[in-house]
């Protein structure tokens, strides 16, 4: 139910030449559909792919993205059951929104 990959730097990143950022491919977590808590802190990717991997994590309640160097929030609002989101020490977030269906993710 919990997976901690804090300070793991060898993820499957993809470089987006349009935005010039390194993105984490969330489809890596497809096999973990029952996952409720995911700690990806201190990995220094700048955003996440908005793809089918996000939809498969529908049980995710806690997501720690602290100290990742995020610059975009794209796709994070798609975690429909998320209750706790840690974005601490991501000082350069310039794009994206946590708004979902007219309300903010809290």
mmCIF file with all atom_site columns, C-alpha atoms in Angstrom:
data_model
loop_
_atom_site.group_PDB
_atom_site.id
_atom_site.type_symbol
_atom_site.label_atom_id
_atom_site.label_alt_id
_atom_site.label_comp_id
_atom_site.label_asym_id
_atom_site.label_entity_id
_atom_site.label_seq_id
_atom_site.pdbx_PDB_ins_code
_atom_site.Cartn_x
_atom_site.Cartn_y
_atom_site.Cartn_z
_atom_site.occupancy
_atom_site.B_iso_or_equiv
_atom_site.pdbx_formal_charge
_atom_site.auth_seq_id
_atom_site.auth_comp_id
_atom_site.auth_asym_id
_atom_site.auth_atom_id
_atom_site.pdbx_PDB_model_num
ATOM 1   C CA . UNK A 1 1   ? 0.000   0.000  0.000   1.00 0.00 ? 1   UNK A CA 1
ATOM 2   C CA . UNK A 1 2   ? 3.008   2.328  0.521   1.00 0.00 ? 2   UNK A CA 1
ATOM 3   C CA . UNK A 1 3   ? 6.028   2.903  -1.688  1.00 0.00 ? 3   UNK A CA 1
ATOM 4   C CA . UNK A 1 4   ? 8.963   5.113  -0.751  1.00 0.00 ? 4   UNK A CA 1
ATOM 5   C CA . UNK A 1 5   ? 11.418  6.012  -3.509  1.00 0.00 ? 5   UNK A CA 1
ATOM 6   C CA . UNK A 1 6   ? 12.802  9.090  -1.830  1.00 0.00 ? 6   UNK A CA 1
ATOM 7   C CA . UNK A 1 7   ? 16.186  10.232 -3.102  1.00 0.00 ? 7   UNK A CA 1
ATOM 8   C CA . UNK A 1 8   ? 16.236  7.728  -5.991  1.00 0.00 ? 8   UNK A CA 1
ATOM 9   C CA . UNK A 1 9   ? 17.721  9.436  -9.004  1.00 0.00 ? 9   UNK A CA 1
ATOM 10  C CA . UNK A 1 10  ? 17.492  6.759  -11.701 1.00 0.00 ? 10  UNK A CA 1
ATOM 11  C CA . UNK A 1 11  ? 13.891  7.124  -12.789 1.00 0.00 ? 11  UNK A CA 1
ATOM 12  C CA . UNK A 1 12  ? 12.592  6.979  -16.351 1.00 0.00 ? 12  UNK A CA 1
ATOM 13  C CA . UNK A 1 13  ? 12.702  10.690 -17.144 1.00 0.00 ? 13  UNK A CA 1
ATOM 14  C CA . UNK A 1 14  ? 11.797  12.161 -20.489 1.00 0.00 ? 14  UNK A CA 1
ATOM 15  C CA . UNK A 1 15  ? 13.078  15.499 -21.671 1.00 0.00 ? 15  UNK A CA 1
ATOM 16  C CA . UNK A 1 16  ? 10.363  17.738 -23.134 1.00 0.00 ? 16  UNK A CA 1
ATOM 17  C CA . UNK A 1 17  ? 12.097  20.035 -25.651 1.00 0.00 ? 17  UNK A CA 1
ATOM 18  C CA . UNK A 1 18  ? 9.106   22.404 -25.839 1.00 0.00 ? 18  UNK A CA 1
ATOM 19  C CA . UNK A 1 19  ? 9.067   23.124 -22.116 1.00 0.00 ? 19  UNK A CA 1
ATOM 20  C CA . UNK A 1 20  ? 12.743  22.219 -21.564 1.00 0.00 ? 20  UNK A CA 1
ATOM 21  C CA . UNK A 1 21  ? 12.006  20.157 -18.448 1.00 0.00 ? 21  UNK A CA 1
ATOM 22  C CA . UNK A 1 22  ? 12.662  16.598 -17.250 1.00 0.00 ? 22  UNK A CA 1
ATOM 23  C CA . UNK A 1 23  ? 9.375   14.745 -16.728 1.00 0.00 ? 23  UNK A CA 1
ATOM 24  C CA . UNK A 1 24  ? 8.680   11.624 -14.663 1.00 0.00 ? 24  UNK A CA 1
ATOM 25  C CA . UNK A 1 25  ? 6.744   8.953  -16.555 1.00 0.00 ? 25  UNK A CA 1
ATOM 26  C CA . UNK A 1 26  ? 3.978   8.021  -14.102 1.00 0.00 ? 26  UNK A CA 1
ATOM 27  C CA . UNK A 1 27  ? 3.148   4.889  -16.121 1.00 0.00 ? 27  UNK A CA 1
ATOM 28  C CA . UNK A 1 28  ? 6.046   3.300  -14.196 1.00 0.00 ? 28  UNK A CA 1
ATOM 29  C CA . UNK A 1 29  ? 3.534   2.915  -11.376 1.00 0.00 ? 29  UNK A CA 1
ATOM 30  C CA . UNK A 1 30  ? 0.816   1.164  -13.444 1.00 0.00 ? 30  UNK A CA 1
ATOM 31  C CA . UNK A 1 31  ? 1.402   -2.192 -11.683 1.00 0.00 ? 31  UNK A CA 1
ATOM 32  C CA . UNK A 1 32  ? 0.764   -0.553 -8.305  1.00 0.00 ? 32  UNK A CA 1
ATOM 33  C CA . UNK A 1 33  ? -2.954  0.175  -8.692  1.00 0.00 ? 33  UNK A CA 1
ATOM 34  C CA . UNK A 1 34  ? -3.665  -0.404 -4.980  1.00 0.00 ? 34  UNK A CA 1
ATOM 35  C CA . UNK A 1 35  ? -0.974  2.088  -3.934  1.00 0.00 ? 35  UNK A CA 1
ATOM 36  C CA . UNK A 1 36  ? -2.212  4.545  -1.314  1.00 0.00 ? 36  UNK A CA 1
ATOM 37  C CA . UNK A 1 37  ? 0.992   6.372  -0.379  1.00 0.00 ? 37  UNK A CA 1
ATOM 38  C CA . UNK A 1 38  ? 3.848   7.306  -2.725  1.00 0.00 ? 38  UNK A CA 1
ATOM 39  C CA . UNK A 1 39  ? 7.008   9.145  -1.653  1.00 0.00 ? 39  UNK A CA 1
ATOM 40  C CA . UNK A 1 40  ? 9.024   10.529 -4.584  1.00 0.00 ? 40  UNK A CA 1
ATOM 41  C CA . UNK A 1 41  ? 10.679  13.329 -2.641  1.00 0.00 ? 41  UNK A CA 1
ATOM 42  C CA . UNK A 1 42  ? 14.215  14.513 -3.436  1.00 0.00 ? 42  UNK A CA 1
ATOM 43  C CA . UNK A 1 43  ? 14.326  13.111 -6.973  1.00 0.00 ? 43  UNK A CA 1
ATOM 44  C CA . UNK A 1 44  ? 14.714  16.351 -8.913  1.00 0.00 ? 44  UNK A CA 1
ATOM 45  C CA . UNK A 1 45  ? 12.442  15.783 -11.874 1.00 0.00 ? 45  UNK A CA 1
ATOM 46  C CA . UNK A 1 46  ? 10.581  18.907 -12.924 1.00 0.00 ? 46  UNK A CA 1
ATOM 47  C CA . UNK A 1 47  ? 7.119   17.589 -13.733 1.00 0.00 ? 47  UNK A CA 1
ATOM 48  C CA . UNK A 1 48  ? 5.091   14.458 -14.472 1.00 0.00 ? 48  UNK A CA 1
ATOM 49  C CA . UNK A 1 49  ? 3.563   13.036 -17.615 1.00 0.00 ? 49  UNK A CA 1
ATOM 50  C CA . UNK A 1 50  ? -0.186  13.429 -17.793 1.00 0.00 ? 50  UNK A CA 1
ATOM 51  C CA . UNK A 1 51  ? -0.953  9.983  -19.131 1.00 0.00 ? 51  UNK A CA 1
ATOM 52  C CA . UNK A 1 52  ? -2.724  6.727  -18.351 1.00 0.00 ? 52  UNK A CA 1
ATOM 53  C CA . UNK A 1 53  ? -0.441  6.134  -15.342 1.00 0.00 ? 53  UNK A CA 1
ATOM 54  C CA . UNK A 1 54  ? -2.245  8.831  -13.403 1.00 0.00 ? 54  UNK A CA 1
ATOM 55  C CA . UNK A 1 55  ? -5.666  7.293  -13.952 1.00 0.00 ? 55  UNK A CA 1
ATOM 56  C CA . UNK A 1 56  ? -4.453  3.900  -12.693 1.00 0.00 ? 56  UNK A CA 1
ATOM 57  C CA . UNK A 1 57  ? -3.454  5.337  -9.312  1.00 0.00 ? 57  UNK A CA 1
ATOM 58  C CA . UNK A 1 58  ? -7.039  6.024  -8.286  1.00 0.00 ? 58  UNK A CA 1
ATOM 59  C CA . UNK A 1 59  ? -6.439  4.744  -4.710  1.00 0.00 ? 59  UNK A CA 1
ATOM 60  C CA . UNK A 1 60  ? -3.542  7.140  -4.070  1.00 0.00 ? 60  UNK A CA 1
ATOM 61  C CA . UNK A 1 61  ? -4.232  9.239  -0.973  1.00 0.00 ? 61  UNK A CA 1
ATOM 62  C CA . UNK A 1 62  ? -0.767  10.598 -0.126  1.00 0.00 ? 62  UNK A CA 1
ATOM 63  C CA . UNK A 1 63  ? 1.841   11.893 -2.591  1.00 0.00 ? 63  UNK A CA 1
ATOM 64  C CA . UNK A 1 64  ? 5.140   13.410 -1.480  1.00 0.00 ? 64  UNK A CA 1
ATOM 65  C CA . UNK A 1 65  ? 6.891   15.462 -4.173  1.00 0.00 ? 65  UNK A CA 1
ATOM 66  C CA . UNK A 1 66  ? 8.930   17.625 -1.805  1.00 0.00 ? 66  UNK A CA 1
ATOM 67  C CA . UNK A 1 67  ? 12.379  18.730 -2.982  1.00 0.00 ? 67  UNK A CA 1
ATOM 68  C CA . UNK A 1 68  ? 11.809  17.557 -6.559  1.00 0.00 ? 68  UNK A CA 1
ATOM 69  C CA . UNK A 1 69  ? 12.524  20.808 -8.348  1.00 0.00 ? 69  UNK A CA 1
ATOM 70  C CA . UNK A 1 70  ? 9.060   20.830 -9.915  1.00 0.00 ? 70  UNK A CA 1
ATOM 71  C CA . UNK A 1 71  ? 8.344   23.589 -12.400 1.00 0.00 ? 71  UNK A CA 1
ATOM 72  C CA . UNK A 1 72  ? 4.901   22.384 -13.475 1.00 0.00 ? 72  UNK A CA 1
ATOM 73  C CA . UNK A 1 73  ? 1.862   20.866 -11.771 1.00 0.00 ? 73  UNK A CA 1
ATOM 74  C CA . UNK A 1 74  ? 0.477   19.346 -14.963 1.00 0.00 ? 74  UNK A CA 1
ATOM 75  C CA . UNK A 1 75  ? -1.499  16.177 -14.269 1.00 0.00 ? 75  UNK A CA 1
ATOM 76  C CA . UNK A 1 76  ? -1.470  16.300 -10.476 1.00 0.00 ? 76  UNK A CA 1
ATOM 77  C CA . UNK A 1 77  ? -5.163  17.260 -10.258 1.00 0.00 ? 77  UNK A CA 1
ATOM 78  C CA . UNK A 1 78  ? -6.051  13.906 -11.841 1.00 0.00 ? 78  UNK A CA 1
ATOM 79  C CA . UNK A 1 79  ? -5.414  11.973 -8.626  1.00 0.00 ? 79  UNK A CA 1
ATOM 80  C CA . UNK A 1 80  ? -9.095  11.843 -7.691  1.00 0.00 ? 80  UNK A CA 1
ATOM 81  C CA . UNK A 1 81  ? -8.724  10.470 -4.139  1.00 0.00 ? 81  UNK A CA 1
ATOM 82  C CA . UNK A 1 82  ? -5.612  12.397 -3.146  1.00 0.00 ? 82  UNK A CA 1
ATOM 83  C CA . UNK A 1 83  ? -5.889  13.795 0.377   1.00 0.00 ? 83  UNK A CA 1
ATOM 84  C CA . UNK A 1 84  ? -2.281  14.815 1.126   1.00 0.00 ? 84  UNK A CA 1
ATOM 85  C CA . UNK A 1 85  ? 0.052   16.433 -1.405  1.00 0.00 ? 85  UNK A CA 1
ATOM 86  C CA . UNK A 1 86  ? 3.498   17.623 -0.300  1.00 0.00 ? 86  UNK A CA 1
ATOM 87  C CA . UNK A 1 87  ? 5.047   20.144 -2.695  1.00 0.00 ? 87  UNK A CA 1
ATOM 88  C CA . UNK A 1 88  ? 7.417   21.647 -0.134  1.00 0.00 ? 88  UNK A CA 1
ATOM 89  C CA . UNK A 1 89  ? 10.622  23.256 -1.388  1.00 0.00 ? 89  UNK A CA 1
ATOM 90  C CA . UNK A 1 90  ? 9.606   23.346 -5.053  1.00 0.00 ? 90  UNK A CA 1
ATOM 91  C CA . UNK A 1 91  ? 10.364  27.010 -5.495  1.00 0.00 ? 91  UNK A CA 1
ATOM 92  C CA . UNK A 1 92  ? 10.125  27.294 -9.283  1.00 0.00 ? 92  UNK A CA 1
ATOM 93  C CA . UNK A 1 93  ? 6.574   26.124 -10.018 1.00 0.00 ? 93  UNK A CA 1
ATOM 94  C CA . UNK A 1 94  ? 5.449   28.379 -12.848 1.00 0.00 ? 94  UNK A CA 1
ATOM 95  C CA . UNK A 1 95  ? 2.857   26.297 -14.705 1.00 0.00 ? 95  UNK A CA 1
ATOM 96  C CA . UNK A 1 96  ? -0.199  24.232 -13.972 1.00 0.00 ? 96  UNK A CA 1
ATOM 97  C CA . UNK A 1 97  ? -3.067  24.216 -11.574 1.00 0.00 ? 97  UNK A CA 1
ATOM 98  C CA . UNK A 1 98  ? -4.468  21.991 -8.865  1.00 0.00 ? 98  UNK A CA 1
ATOM 99  C CA . UNK A 1 99  ? -7.990  22.886 -9.868  1.00 0.00 ? 99  UNK A CA 1
ATOM 100 C CA . UNK A 1 100 ? -10.280 19.967 -10.605 1.00 0.00 ? 100 UNK A CA 1
ATOM 101 C CA . UNK A 1 101 ? -13.899 20.330 -11.663 1.00 0.00 ? 101 UNK A CA 1
ATOM 102 C CA . UNK A 1 102 ? -14.189 23.872 -10.377 1.00 0.00 ? 102 UNK A CA 1
ATOM 103 C CA . UNK A 1 103 ? -12.539 23.312 -6.993  1.00 0.00 ? 103 UNK A CA 1
ATOM 104 C CA . UNK A 1 104 ? -9.011  23.214 -5.665  1.00 0.00 ? 104 UNK A CA 1
ATOM 105 C CA . UNK A 1 105 ? -7.345  20.017 -4.559  1.00 0.00 ? 105 UNK A CA 1
ATOM 106 C CA . UNK A 1 106 ? -6.946  20.176 -0.785  1.00 0.00 ? 106 UNK A CA 1
#
